[in-house]
Amino acid sequence: MASLHFLDWAVITVYFLAMAWLGFSFSKKNKDTEEYFVGGRRFKGWVVGLSLVGTSISSVSFLAYPADAYYTAWIRMLLNFLMPVAGAIAIYLFIPFYRAGRKTSAYQYLGLRFGEGIRMYGSIAYIIGQFVRLAVVLFLVSKLLNTMLGWDIWVCIVVAGIVVSVYTIAGGIDAVVWTDVIQTLVLIFGGLVIFWIILRQIPGGIGLIIDVAVEDGKLAFSEREGDTLVPLSWGWSLSKKTGLMILLLGLVNWLQEFGTDQNVVQRYCGAVSDKEARKAVWWTVWARLPIWALFMFLGTSMYVFFKFNPTVPAMEMLSGAQKPEGILPYFVMEYMPPGLSGLVIAAVVAAAMSSLDSSMNAISAVFVTDMYRNRICKDKDEKHYLFVSRLTATVAAVVMIVFATVLAYSQTKTIQDTVLILTSIIGSGLLGLFSFGFFTKMGDSRSVGLGVVATICFTIYVLLGQNGFVPMPAFDLYYTTIVANILMFVVSFVAALVIKRSKTAPSLDNLTVWTMVKSK
């Protein structure tokens, strides 16, 4: 690949320095954990919404969407079409539970509804999952920077890790939210710049792109089988991918994000009012859909571009001889003018940072709120809890950098696979768990505990089947999360029919849809 121009380095350097400066600017505001975790609960809806866009679009998405459209078609976009439905459900059913009682963590709800044991389970599962997410995202973006910048991968890991850690640890949620807003705008601008460059080099412009893409089936919802694109069927099936099942999977995934993800719940709690929290959901929904469509169309446009301007690397990525995720970096390094390449690299880094900073702050919020302040060390002053919050974020940063480095120099995927399997086992069925709490007046820690055990056993069975130790389940592994959440709900419900709710259990006021007091 071509080397970077001085202008590119200047753009990247300015971007990194600007993010660090923002963190220190916001650090002066942090006097207590209320400010550090929820920004004093004064964020406007549009700010929260755009920050959630940045959080959801990691550098993986930045590369994966164009790669999918380039190599196959638009099947990945199907997962997003029911996002507005999930957003509407979040607005009317989920947000009231988290906004009631000035909560900071999603798992405070589980403690009130099912007891401290279930709260601890949810908290630990979340923290483990986020540690894995931090390391994997940092590793992947550093691998990309290694390819594009030519630095040793450990240098990429340390530099990117330190920059995102500095402003997150210093500035708290204020820095996270506002840098995410900026990073979202950089991401959008970077995508538009790439599209503009492509259009300038295709004589027929957007009309030709659409004509060729339609003729070659690149705008359809199709799977690749060998060298052929095969349209999806639209029936109901657990044994293969179909259009309806992918839509359902997308709905479940978005409900899980909008209803149980601490990154999202923390932003709900940081909004200045219930009305602004609801606005935030619509902002993020209607911003994400066109952004993802833009990146899908970038992949389609690059397919048309390289059809008329074929190169060996581009053709190898189209055939599968090279990974198609390299198509966007290849285009950026070979066809973008000086200065703009640096801007796009900054956009890739921005996409990673907006995921990393949110997870680091969320880990700190869950640990301090649900574990340290609640069980380990009670009745300390805010100065103490703020110190522990920053210390926790620092530990998260160190773990992230160390584990990403281990992944980079591992000869096999064993470590990554092992930890991903562990988080999958522990964290399965969280949407089913929260939904049981939201939509029934039944159950306590005993019935829900059986649901947790059943779901973990199911996930272990699926993993054993995937590795050939037991007969495979009769469904496509793509739908494991759907089955796990249904299993969690059903087992908890059946167990609650047998094990009656304890008479000493706490009040259900504001904890179910049947007992929620409507907000004014």
C-alpha positions as a printed Julia matrix, in Angstrom:
520×3 Matrix{Float64}:
   0.0     0.0     0.0
   0.99    3.62   -0.52
   2.57    5.54    2.37
   0.87    8.45    4.13
   1.56   12.07    3.21
   2.62   14.71    5.76
  -0.92   16.2     5.61
  -2.39   12.84    6.62
  -0.11   12.64    9.64
  -1.04   16.19   10.58
  -4.78   15.4    10.46
  -4.35   12.25   12.56
  -2.16   14.03   15.13
  -4.57   16.95   15.49
  -7.47   14.56   15.96
  -5.72   12.57   18.7
  -4.66   15.74   20.53
  -8.19   17.19   20.3
  -9.71   14.11   21.94
  -7.18   14.22   24.8
  -7.8    17.96   25.3
 -11.56   17.39   25.57
 -11.03   14.84   28.32
  -8.99   17.22   30.44
 -11.45   20.04   29.79
 -14.31   18.01   31.23
 -12.25   16.65   34.14
 -12.74   19.9    36.06
 -16.5    19.29   36.24
 -16.25   15.91   37.92
 -16.78   16.4    41.65
 -18.85   13.27   42.32
 -20.05   10.03   40.71
 -23.34   11.65   39.7
 -21.37   13.84   37.3
 -18.82   11.16   36.35
 -21.41    8.53   35.37
 -24.54   10.43   34.27
 -23.28   13.98   33.64
 -25.45   15.51   36.34
 -28.5    14.19   34.41
 -28.65   17.22   32.1
 -27.97   15.89   28.59
 -30.31   16.88   25.76
 -31.88   14.17   23.63
 -29.98   14.97   20.43
 -26.65   14.77   22.28
 -27.48   11.4    23.84
 -28.83   10.11   20.52
 -25.76   11.01   18.48
 -23.44    9.69   21.18
 -25.28    6.35   21.02
 -24.71    6.29   17.26
 -20.98    6.59   17.86
 -21.06    3.93   20.56
 -22.84    1.41   18.33
 -20.7     1.92   15.22
 -17.32    0.46   16.04
 -14.42    0.29   13.61
 -15.56   -3.29   12.96
 -18.84   -1.91   11.54
 -16.93    0.75    9.62
 -15.1    -2.04    7.78
 -17.68   -4.85    7.86
 -20.58   -3.05    6.18
 -18.64   -2.0     3.06
 -16.95   -5.42    2.99
 -20.29   -7.26    3.09
 -21.78   -5.15    0.31
 -18.62   -5.5    -1.78
 -18.27   -9.27   -1.35
 -21.94  -10.28   -1.16
 -24.97   -7.95   -1.14
 -27.13   -6.11    1.41
 -28.09   -8.99    3.71
 -26.43   -7.35    6.74
 -28.71   -4.32    6.41
 -31.77   -6.52    7.05
 -30.8    -6.74   10.73
 -31.49   -3.02   11.11
 -34.91   -2.62    9.53
 -36.88   -3.34   12.72
 -34.76   -0.98   14.8
 -37.57    1.64   14.82
 -39.9    -0.98   16.33
 -37.35   -1.75   19.05
 -36.92    1.99   19.6
 -40.67    2.49   20.06
 -40.8    -0.39   22.56
 -37.84    1.12   24.44
 -39.56    4.49   24.63
 -42.84    3.24   26.01
 -41.78    0.17   27.99
 -38.07    0.25   28.95
 -37.17    3.88   29.64
 -39.75    4.36   32.46
 -38.16    1.55   34.49
 -34.69    3.06   34.33
 -35.76    6.67   34.74
 -37.74    5.9    37.92
 -35.73    6.47   41.09
 -32.66    8.17   39.57
 -30.86    4.95   38.65
 -27.33    4.82   37.24
 -27.04    1.13   36.32
 -29.35   -1.29   34.5
 -28.6    -3.86   37.18
 -30.06   -1.74   39.94
 -33.38   -2.73   38.4
 -32.55   -6.44   38.68
 -31.66   -5.95   42.36
 -34.97   -4.26   43.11
 -36.97   -6.82   41.13
 -35.23  -10.1    41.95
 -32.72   -9.46   44.73
 -29.01   -8.8    45.09
 -27.88  -12.23   43.86
 -29.4   -11.7    40.41
 -28.1    -8.13   40.39
 -24.58   -9.46   40.98
 -24.99  -12.08   38.24
 -26.02   -9.43   35.72
 -23.24   -7.06   36.79
 -20.47   -9.67   36.6
 -21.71  -11.0    33.25
 -21.74   -7.48   31.85
 -18.27   -6.56   33.12
 -16.69   -9.75   31.73
 -18.38   -9.18   28.37
 -17.19   -5.59   28.21
 -13.6    -6.53   29.06
 -13.64   -8.89   26.08
 -15.25   -6.25   23.86
 -12.61   -3.67   24.84
  -9.7    -5.96   24.01
 -11.13   -7.28   20.75
 -12.14   -3.85   19.38
  -8.76   -2.35   20.3
  -6.96   -5.32   18.76
  -8.95   -5.07   15.52
  -8.53   -1.32   15.07
  -4.82   -1.64   15.9
  -4.47   -4.35   13.27
  -6.04   -1.95   10.8
  -3.73    0.9    11.85
  -0.79   -1.48   11.54
  -1.77   -2.11    7.91
  -2.48    1.53    7.05
   0.26    3.31    9.02
   2.99    0.68    9.01
   3.6     0.91   12.78
   4.3    -2.21   14.84
   0.98   -3.52   16.09
   1.96   -3.14   19.75
   2.65    0.56   19.09
  -0.79    0.93   17.51
  -2.39   -0.78   20.53
  -0.57    1.37   23.08
  -1.1     4.7    21.27
  -4.8     4.15   20.51
  -5.39    2.65   23.98
  -3.68    5.5    25.81
  -5.5     8.24   23.87
  -8.95    6.8    24.5
  -8.07    6.0    28.12
  -6.79    9.5    28.91
  -9.94   11.38   28.01
 -12.29    8.69   29.36
 -10.59    8.41   32.76
 -10.2    12.16   33.14
 -13.49   13.42   31.71
 -16.01   10.72   32.65
 -19.35   10.46   30.86
 -19.24   14.13   29.78
 -16.09   13.46   27.78
 -17.47   10.14   26.52
 -20.74   11.64   25.29
 -19.3    14.75   23.64
 -16.36   12.97   22.03
 -18.8    10.36   20.75
 -20.86   13.13   19.15
 -17.73   14.52   17.46
 -16.61   11.04   16.44
 -20.03   10.33   14.92
 -19.77   13.48   12.8
 -16.19   12.56   11.77
 -17.4     9.07   10.85
 -20.21   10.43    8.66
 -17.94   12.98    7.0
 -15.29   10.33    6.34
 -17.85    8.09    4.65
 -19.16   10.94    2.51
 -15.62   11.88    1.45
 -14.94    8.31    0.29
 -18.22    8.28   -1.65
 -17.37   11.62   -3.28
 -13.96   10.32   -4.38
 -15.57    7.22   -5.91
 -18.18    9.29   -7.77
 -15.47   11.52   -9.24
 -13.77    8.46  -10.76
 -16.85    6.75  -12.21
 -17.93    8.53  -15.44
 -21.57    7.53  -15.11
 -21.8     8.64  -11.48
 -24.45    7.33   -9.13
 -26.71    6.29  -12.01
 -24.12    3.88  -13.35
 -23.43    2.51   -9.86
 -27.12    1.71   -9.35
 -27.56    0.23  -12.85
 -24.56   -2.09  -12.55
 -25.39   -3.05   -8.95
 -28.99   -3.93   -9.84
 -27.9    -5.93  -12.89
 -25.34   -7.9   -10.83
 -27.68   -8.44   -7.86
 -25.53   -6.38   -5.48
 -28.47   -4.42   -4.03
 -30.48   -7.54   -3.19
 -30.75   -9.48    0.07
 -28.66  -12.45   -0.98
 -26.17  -14.93    0.41
 -22.99  -15.92   -1.38
 -22.68  -19.57   -2.3
 -19.37  -20.12   -4.07
 -19.22  -17.44   -6.77
 -22.99  -17.02   -6.94
 -25.35  -14.7    -5.07
 -28.46  -16.6    -3.99
 -31.51  -14.57   -2.86
 -32.79  -15.29    0.63
 -36.04  -17.16    1.06
 -38.68  -15.42    3.18
 -40.22  -18.24    5.2
 -39.92  -19.07    8.9
 -37.13  -21.52    9.74
 -34.75  -22.17   12.61
 -32.58  -24.42   10.46
 -31.42  -21.87    7.85
 -31.15  -18.14    7.23
 -34.31  -16.55    5.87
 -35.34  -12.95    5.46
 -38.03  -13.11    8.15
 -35.75  -14.84   10.64
 -33.0   -12.27   10.11
 -35.53   -9.49   10.7
 -36.59  -11.25   13.92
 -32.96  -11.65   14.98
 -32.39   -7.97   14.37
 -35.42   -7.09   16.47
 -34.16   -9.26   19.35
 -30.67   -7.75   19.13
 -32.0    -4.19   19.14
 -34.39   -4.9    22.0
 -31.46   -6.32   23.95
 -29.39   -3.19   23.26
 -32.15   -0.66   23.97
 -33.52   -2.62   26.92
 -30.54   -4.11   28.78
 -27.22   -2.62   27.58
 -25.57   -0.5    30.29
 -24.04    1.79   27.65
 -27.57    2.72   26.55
 -29.26    2.67   29.96
 -26.6     4.99   31.36
 -27.46    7.54   28.65
 -31.19    7.24   29.42
 -30.38    8.05   33.02
 -28.19   10.99   32.01
 -30.92   12.73   29.99
 -32.36   15.89   31.53
 -35.94   14.55   31.42
 -38.05   11.57   30.35
 -39.0    13.53   27.22
 -35.35   14.07   26.26
 -34.56   10.38   26.92
 -37.33    9.44   24.5
 -36.03   11.93   21.93
 -32.59   10.34   22.24
 -33.93    6.99   21.05
 -35.47    8.52   17.93
 -32.3    10.5    17.24
 -30.15    7.37   17.37
 -32.6     5.24   15.34
 -33.08    7.7    12.5
 -29.37    8.58   12.4
 -28.09    4.99   12.37
 -30.22    3.74    9.48
 -28.94    6.2     6.85
 -25.37    5.96    8.18
 -25.34    2.19    7.83
 -27.01    2.46    4.43
 -24.23    4.87    3.42
 -21.53    2.37    4.37
 -23.35   -0.46    2.63
 -23.58    1.68   -0.5
 -19.86    2.46   -0.22
 -19.19   -1.26   -0.58
 -21.52   -1.46   -3.56
 -19.84    1.58   -5.13
 -16.38    0.09   -4.67
 -17.61   -3.1    -6.36
 -18.64   -1.05   -9.41
 -15.43    1.02   -9.3
 -13.18   -2.03   -9.31
 -15.3    -3.76  -11.93
 -14.21   -1.03  -14.34
 -10.77   -0.5   -12.74
  -9.71   -4.02  -11.7
  -6.6    -4.59   -9.58
  -5.18   -7.82   -8.23
  -5.85   -7.06   -4.53
  -9.43   -5.91   -5.24
 -10.2    -9.01   -7.3
  -8.71  -11.28   -4.64
 -10.95   -9.67   -2.01
 -13.95  -10.16   -4.27
 -13.15  -13.82   -4.81
 -12.4   -14.47   -1.14
  -8.7   -15.12   -1.64
  -8.13  -12.12    0.64
 -10.44  -10.96    3.4
 -12.95   -8.45    1.96
 -12.65   -6.31    5.13
  -9.48   -4.96    3.56
 -11.3    -3.31    0.63
 -11.98    0.04    2.31
  -8.43    0.45    3.71
  -7.05   -0.54    0.29
  -9.16    2.09   -1.47
  -8.26    4.76    1.1
  -4.53    4.17    0.85
  -4.39    3.86   -2.95
  -6.99    6.32   -4.25
  -7.52    9.08   -1.67
  -5.63   12.39   -2.04
  -3.25   13.6     0.74
  -5.04   14.94    3.81
  -8.25   13.06    3.05
  -6.59    9.7     3.74
  -5.68   10.99    7.19
  -9.27   12.13    7.71
 -10.64    8.68    6.89
  -8.07    6.99    9.16
  -9.18    9.4    11.88
 -12.78    8.3    11.17
 -11.8     4.64   11.6
 -10.07    5.46   14.89
 -13.1     7.55   15.9
 -15.37    4.57   15.33
 -13.23    2.44   17.64
 -12.81    5.13   20.3
 -16.54    5.78   20.54
 -17.05    2.11   21.4
 -14.08    1.83   23.76
 -14.75    4.95   25.83
 -18.38    3.98   26.46
 -17.45    0.49   27.61
 -14.71    1.75   29.95
 -17.03    4.24   31.64
 -19.83    1.68   31.81
 -17.57   -0.91   33.47
 -16.64    1.68   36.07
 -20.31    2.63   36.61
 -21.44   -0.97   37.08
 -18.55   -1.92   39.38
 -18.86    1.14   41.63
 -22.67    1.33   41.66
 -23.61   -2.36   41.81
 -20.67   -3.93   43.57
 -18.29   -1.57   45.38
 -20.7     1.02   46.76
 -23.51   -1.46   47.25
 -21.67   -4.38   48.88
 -17.93   -3.86   49.36
 -17.5    -0.39   50.85
 -20.58    1.5    51.99
 -20.99    4.96   53.55
 -17.91    6.65   52.1
 -17.89   10.21   50.78
 -18.19   11.15   47.1
 -14.51   12.0    46.83
 -13.68    8.39   47.69
 -16.17    6.92   45.2
 -14.98    9.26   42.44
 -11.39    8.11   43.06
 -12.47    4.45   42.87
 -14.41    5.21   39.67
 -11.33    6.6    37.98
  -9.19    3.79   39.35
 -11.64    1.23   37.92
 -11.56    2.91   34.51
  -7.75    2.85   34.68
  -7.74   -0.88   35.46
 -10.11   -1.43   32.54
  -7.7     0.49   30.29
  -4.68   -1.56   31.41
  -6.56   -4.85   30.94
  -7.71   -3.66   27.51
  -4.19   -2.8    26.32
  -2.55   -5.91   27.79
  -5.14   -8.35   26.5
  -5.26   -6.71   23.05
  -1.47   -7.14   22.89
  -1.79  -10.81   23.86
  -4.35  -11.29   21.07
  -2.03   -9.57   18.59
   0.89  -11.9    19.29
  -1.03  -15.14   19.84
  -0.4   -17.75   17.17
  -3.9   -19.18   17.56
  -7.39  -17.9    18.35
  -7.56  -20.04   21.5
  -7.46  -17.2    24.03
  -9.99  -15.07   22.17
 -12.29  -18.04   21.58
 -12.09  -19.14   25.22
 -13.05  -15.73   26.61
 -15.78  -15.2    24.02
 -17.21  -18.6    24.95
 -17.1   -17.66   28.65
 -18.99  -14.41   28.1
 -21.48  -16.18   25.86
 -22.2   -18.75   28.59
 -22.53  -16.2    31.4
 -24.4   -13.47   29.51
 -26.97  -15.48   27.55
 -30.64  -14.59   27.86
 -30.34  -11.16   29.5
 -33.21   -9.8    27.4
 -35.37  -12.71   28.54
 -34.38  -12.02   32.16
 -35.23   -8.32   32.0
 -38.42   -9.02   30.03
 -39.63  -11.45   32.68
 -39.15   -8.7    35.24
 -40.83   -6.03   33.12
 -43.86   -7.98   31.9
 -44.87  -10.24   34.81
 -45.64   -9.79   38.49
 -44.36  -13.3    39.2
 -41.1   -14.78   40.4
 -38.21  -13.98   42.66
 -34.52  -14.91   42.79
 -35.3   -18.65   43.0
 -37.38  -18.97   39.83
 -35.18  -16.57   37.88
 -32.08  -18.4    39.14
 -33.41  -21.59   37.53
 -33.9   -19.65   34.29
 -30.27  -18.48   34.45
 -28.99  -22.04   35.07
 -31.11  -23.46   32.24
 -29.91  -20.82   29.79
 -26.26  -21.33   30.71
 -26.65  -25.11   30.27
 -28.3   -24.55   26.89
 -25.44  -22.32   25.74
 -22.84  -24.87   26.88
 -24.72  -27.55   24.95
 -24.73  -25.42   21.79
 -20.99  -24.78   22.12
 -20.3   -28.49   22.65
 -22.42  -29.29   19.6
 -20.57  -26.72   17.53
 -17.3   -28.47   18.4
 -18.63  -31.96   17.67
 -18.86  -33.28   21.25
 -22.65  -33.73   21.21
 -25.32  -33.8    18.46
 -25.92  -30.34   17.03
 -29.15  -28.55   17.96
 -31.76  -28.5    15.19
 -31.38  -24.79   14.41
 -28.92  -22.45   12.75
 -26.42  -21.11   15.3
 -27.25  -17.67   13.94
 -30.43  -17.86   16.06
 -28.85  -18.96   19.34
 -29.59  -15.63   21.01
 -33.29  -15.85   20.1
 -33.63  -19.34   21.57
 -31.61  -18.41   24.68
 -33.81  -15.45   25.5
 -37.02  -17.42   24.97
 -35.64  -20.22   27.15
 -34.75  -17.77   29.94
 -38.26  -16.3    29.94
 -40.13  -19.61   29.68
 -38.12  -21.46   32.36
 -38.41  -18.49   34.74
 -42.15  -18.28   34.08
 -42.8   -22.02   34.59
 -40.62  -22.05   37.71
 -42.55  -19.06   39.06
 -45.82  -20.98   38.62
 -44.45  -23.68   40.94
 -42.34  -21.55   43.29
 -44.66  -18.82   44.5
 -43.25  -15.37   45.02
 -42.01  -14.92   48.57
 -44.31  -12.96   50.89
 -41.27  -11.03   52.13
 -40.28   -9.96   48.63
 -40.09   -6.18   48.1
 -42.88   -4.1    46.58
 -43.3    -4.23   42.8
 -44.13   -0.52   42.53
 -42.58    0.91   39.32
 -40.99   -2.46   38.55
 -43.48   -4.02   36.08
 -45.68   -2.7    33.3
 -48.67   -3.54   35.53
 -47.43   -1.53   38.5
 -45.69    1.38   36.77
 -46.75    4.87   37.82
 -47.04    6.97   34.67
 -44.5     9.81   34.52
 -45.86   13.32   34.2
